[in-house]
Amino acid sequence: MLLACFLLLLAKNARGQFQFEIPAEMLQGMMGGGMMGGGGRKGAEWPKTENSEISAEFEWLVNTEWEGKTSKYLLLRDGFVESPLKECEPEGHCLWAANNGRVLINTPKLKVVKFTIEGLEQVDRKKLDNKEESELQKVSLVMEKPSKSTGKKGKLDFKRVAMADEQESMISADLYKILDVAEDAEQSAIKSKYRRLSVQYHPDKGGDPKVFNDIREAYEVLDDPEKRRQYNLGGMQLVKNVEIAWKEVEGQKAQLDAQLNQVPKNHPQYQMFKQQIEQQKRQFDKANVESKIQQKLQSEELEVLVPISASELYNGVEKKIFVFQRSMICRGCKEDPTRPECQDCGRCPPEKVQVPKYGMTPFGRQVVGMREKEQESRERCHEVGVEVAVRVAKGAKQGSSLKVLPNMGHQTPGKFPGKVNFKVQRGSKEDSYRIAESDLHTVLHISLEQAIFGFSISWRHLGQETVP
């Protein structure tokens, strides 16, 4: 009987890998919603009288931590708060918002506490938007109402920016500069340069071991066309992320082999199990895995509105040049942001990392899954104008697609750029006409005399004909 159960379980595992994750909510329900602490605890909710929006002008607060005498709050995107306060420990139980010149922190016990922002008049706004700590330290969050116990207004001071973990093993300098080659250098030129530098800086010849290791690591990336492409699109973090993804695949293949090894080779059903395992392993062919890794590590599609003037809509345009401001990684500026070529570089888009998700289980508070967490990148980025040629059809509708370009999205450390969908935005700042569906409206300025005695006037229509 035991052998039959074993073979049944093994056959199920051979047909596919099952990863069973018990949701935290299910575990809490299994425990009656109140055992082991935290079960059934209700999170903060926004009253109808309060605005829960985080206005664009307060984007600089996202992923920053603020500390008072008895508490500290990490303000995350989407209005969530991380805090050592017990009432905030269940994820999503504490909230924050920022609008109308105020910051609001909402906890289950304290409810909504309102803060004014002091020190904004002292800061460099551009540096503040880039979340430079020197500027954030000039700002404080001061409670609007004094504390009932002390009679004084509480204050939160800037503590830190939630940054992606620094990986000492990952080189941060510009690989092209390490090898002293141009970004468009041929593979043969890279190989030749590496050979000369590796001899020159070899430790056996008195060279610096760190410099030699940097040269070797730079060559390992740039000598491989696929790794070089990854580096160009998402920096060293993307190269590492792809390597990790491949290791996960190898681990899954090893698990399938381990399942097969559990069956004795002289077992009458061994060949059947082997065929099932081999069939499962076919999903790991190189082309299929590369496609899945690309999808997993690719940024979302970006929609960009292209202003189309009334004249262009009326007449159509065979080739219109639109300049797309694309965010690009400043290579090497992570290592030293003070270098002259890094002065126009600000923070890159935040990175998303996988962190454990905790929940109450029959065995206490344990990891019940993984979740994505946003952290500020240590890399630096700048905007580069990219010319995009589009064709505008006569009478193009608002929001209709003009062109879709793959891998043209903003560069984000550790991610492949997503595709960009360029869409019609009817009307531009230079228009003398306002478009209202199929009609055109314009404002005509006339004198008092014309208004009293009347007048006649003609003007040029969008089709260049004169209208009396």
Short mmCIF file of N, CA and C in Angstrom, two decimals, residues 118-176:
data_model
loop_
_atom_site.label_atom_id
_atom_site.label_comp_id
_atom_site.label_asym_id
_atom_site.label_seq_id
_atom_site.Cartn_x
_atom_site.Cartn_y
_atom_site.Cartn_z
N GLU A 118 8.06 71.79 6.16
CA GLU A 118 8.90 72.97 6.43
C GLU A 118 10.25 72.82 5.76
N GLY A 119 10.78 73.94 5.26
CA GLY A 119 12.11 73.96 4.67
C GLY A 119 12.15 73.88 3.16
N LEU A 120 10.98 73.80 2.52
CA LEU A 120 10.97 73.69 1.06
C LEU A 120 11.57 74.91 0.37
N GLU A 121 11.46 76.07 1.04
CA GLU A 121 11.98 77.29 0.42
C GLU A 121 13.51 77.29 0.36
N GLN A 122 14.16 76.38 1.09
CA GLN A 122 15.63 76.35 1.14
C GLN A 122 16.22 75.39 0.12
N VAL A 123 15.40 74.53 -0.49
CA VAL A 123 15.95 73.44 -1.29
C VAL A 123 16.08 73.79 -2.76
N ASP A 124 16.98 73.08 -3.43
CA ASP A 124 17.09 73.11 -4.88
C ASP A 124 16.08 72.08 -5.40
N ARG A 125 15.05 72.54 -6.08
CA ARG A 125 13.95 71.65 -6.44
C ARG A 125 14.40 70.50 -7.33
N LYS A 126 15.30 70.76 -8.26
CA LYS A 126 15.78 69.69 -9.14
C LYS A 126 16.50 68.61 -8.34
N LYS A 127 17.33 69.03 -7.39
CA LYS A 127 18.05 68.06 -6.56
C LYS A 127 17.10 67.31 -5.64
N LEU A 128 16.07 68.01 -5.18
CA LEU A 128 15.07 67.37 -4.31
C LEU A 128 14.32 66.29 -5.09
N ASP A 129 13.94 66.60 -6.33
CA ASP A 129 13.24 65.62 -7.15
C ASP A 129 14.12 64.41 -7.45
N ASN A 130 15.44 64.62 -7.47
CA ASN A 130 16.37 63.51 -7.65
C ASN A 130 16.67 62.79 -6.34
N LYS A 131 16.02 63.24 -5.26
CA LYS A 131 16.14 62.63 -3.93
C LYS A 131 17.58 62.64 -3.41
N GLU A 132 18.24 63.78 -3.63
CA GLU A 132 19.58 63.92 -3.08
C GLU A 132 19.47 64.18 -1.57
N GLU A 133 20.18 63.40 -0.80
CA GLU A 133 20.02 63.41 0.65
C GLU A 133 20.35 64.78 1.25
N SER A 134 21.29 65.50 0.65
CA SER A 134 21.65 66.82 1.17
C SER A 134 20.45 67.77 1.14
N GLU A 135 19.58 67.62 0.15
CA GLU A 135 18.40 68.47 0.04
C GLU A 135 17.26 67.94 0.94
N LEU A 136 17.11 66.65 1.00
CA LEU A 136 16.06 66.07 1.85
C LEU A 136 16.28 66.39 3.32
N GLN A 137 17.54 66.52 3.71
CA GLN A 137 17.84 66.84 5.11
C GLN A 137 17.43 68.26 5.51
N LYS A 138 17.16 69.11 4.52
CA LYS A 138 16.71 70.48 4.81
C LYS A 138 15.22 70.54 5.11
N VAL A 139 14.53 69.41 4.88
CA VAL A 139 13.07 69.39 4.99
C VAL A 139 12.64 68.63 6.24
N SER A 140 11.56 69.09 6.88
CA SER A 140 10.97 68.39 8.03
C SER A 140 9.46 68.32 7.85
N LEU A 141 8.86 67.28 8.41
CA LEU A 141 7.40 67.13 8.44
C LEU A 141 6.93 67.46 9.85
N VAL A 142 6.15 68.52 9.98
CA VAL A 142 5.72 69.02 11.30
C VAL A 142 4.22 68.81 11.45
N MET A 143 3.81 68.23 12.57
CA MET A 143 2.39 67.97 12.81
C MET A 143 1.61 69.28 12.85
N GLU A 144 0.43 69.28 12.27
CA GLU A 144 -0.40 70.48 12.26
C GLU A 144 -0.93 70.80 13.65
N LYS A 145 -1.25 69.75 14.41
CA LYS A 145 -1.81 69.95 15.75
C LYS A 145 -0.84 69.46 16.81
N PRO A 146 -0.75 70.14 17.95
CA PRO A 146 0.16 69.69 19.00
C PRO A 146 -0.33 68.40 19.65
N SER A 147 0.61 67.67 20.23
CA SER A 147 0.27 66.43 20.92
C SER A 147 -0.54 66.71 22.18
N LYS A 148 -1.53 65.87 22.45
CA LYS A 148 -2.36 66.05 23.66
C LYS A 148 -1.55 65.81 24.92
N SER A 149 -0.56 64.95 24.86
CA SER A 149 0.22 64.62 26.07
C SER A 149 1.29 65.65 26.37
N THR A 150 1.96 66.19 25.34
CA THR A 150 3.06 67.14 25.57
C THR A 150 2.69 68.58 25.26
N GLY A 151 1.66 68.77 24.46
CA GLY A 151 1.29 70.13 24.07
C GLY A 151 2.18 70.70 22.99
N LYS A 152 3.12 69.88 22.46
CA LYS A 152 4.05 70.34 21.43
C LYS A 152 3.75 69.64 20.10
N LYS A 153 4.15 70.30 19.03
CA LYS A 153 3.96 69.71 17.70
C LYS A 153 5.10 68.73 17.41
N GLY A 154 4.72 67.50 17.10
CA GLY A 154 5.71 66.50 16.76
C GLY A 154 6.36 66.79 15.42
N LYS A 155 7.56 66.25 15.21
CA LYS A 155 8.30 66.51 13.97
C LYS A 155 8.97 65.23 13.49
N LEU A 156 8.94 65.03 12.17
CA LEU A 156 9.63 63.92 11.55
C LEU A 156 10.76 64.47 10.68
N ASP A 157 11.96 63.97 10.89
CA ASP A 157 13.12 64.39 10.11
C ASP A 157 13.52 63.29 9.13
N PHE A 158 14.14 63.69 8.04
CA PHE A 158 14.57 62.73 7.02
C PHE A 158 15.61 61.78 7.61
N LYS A 159 15.40 60.48 7.33
CA LYS A 159 16.32 59.45 7.82
C LYS A 159 17.17 58.87 6.69
N ARG A 160 16.51 58.40 5.62
CA ARG A 160 17.25 57.75 4.53
C ARG A 160 16.35 57.60 3.30
N VAL A 161 16.99 57.28 2.17
CA VAL A 161 16.28 56.88 0.96
C VAL A 161 16.39 55.36 0.87
N ALA A 162 15.28 54.67 0.65
CA ALA A 162 15.30 53.21 0.52
C ALA A 162 15.96 52.85 -0.81
N MET A 163 17.21 52.44 -0.73
CA MET A 163 18.00 52.18 -1.93
C MET A 163 18.11 50.69 -2.18
N ALA A 164 18.32 50.32 -3.45
CA ALA A 164 18.62 48.94 -3.79
C ALA A 164 19.93 48.54 -3.13
N ASP A 165 20.03 47.29 -2.70
CA ASP A 165 21.23 46.83 -2.01
C ASP A 165 22.45 46.96 -2.90
N GLU A 166 23.54 47.43 -2.30
CA GLU A 166 24.80 47.55 -3.02
C GLU A 166 25.43 46.16 -3.12
N GLN A 167 25.74 45.72 -4.32
CA GLN A 167 26.37 44.42 -4.52
C GLN A 167 27.85 44.62 -4.80
N GLU A 168 28.66 44.28 -3.78
CA GLU A 168 30.10 44.52 -3.89
C GLU A 168 30.72 43.73 -5.02
N SER A 169 30.12 42.56 -5.34
CA SER A 169 30.70 41.71 -6.37
C SER A 169 30.42 42.22 -7.78
N MET A 170 29.54 43.23 -7.91
CA MET A 170 29.14 43.70 -9.23
C MET A 170 29.90 44.99 -9.57
N ILE A 171 30.60 44.95 -10.68
CA ILE A 171 31.40 46.10 -11.11
C ILE A 171 30.49 47.27 -11.46
N SER A 172 30.87 48.48 -11.01
CA SER A 172 30.02 49.66 -11.23
C SER A 172 30.61 50.64 -12.24
N ALA A 173 31.87 50.45 -12.62
CA ALA A 173 32.50 51.34 -13.60
C ALA A 173 31.98 51.02 -15.01
N ASP A 174 32.22 51.93 -15.95
CA ASP A 174 31.82 51.75 -17.34
C ASP A 174 32.74 50.72 -17.99
N LEU A 175 32.18 49.60 -18.43
CA LEU A 175 32.99 48.52 -18.99
C LEU A 175 33.75 48.95 -20.23
N TYR A 176 33.14 49.81 -21.04
CA TYR A 176 33.82 50.28 -22.25
C TYR A 176 35.06 51.12 -21.90
#
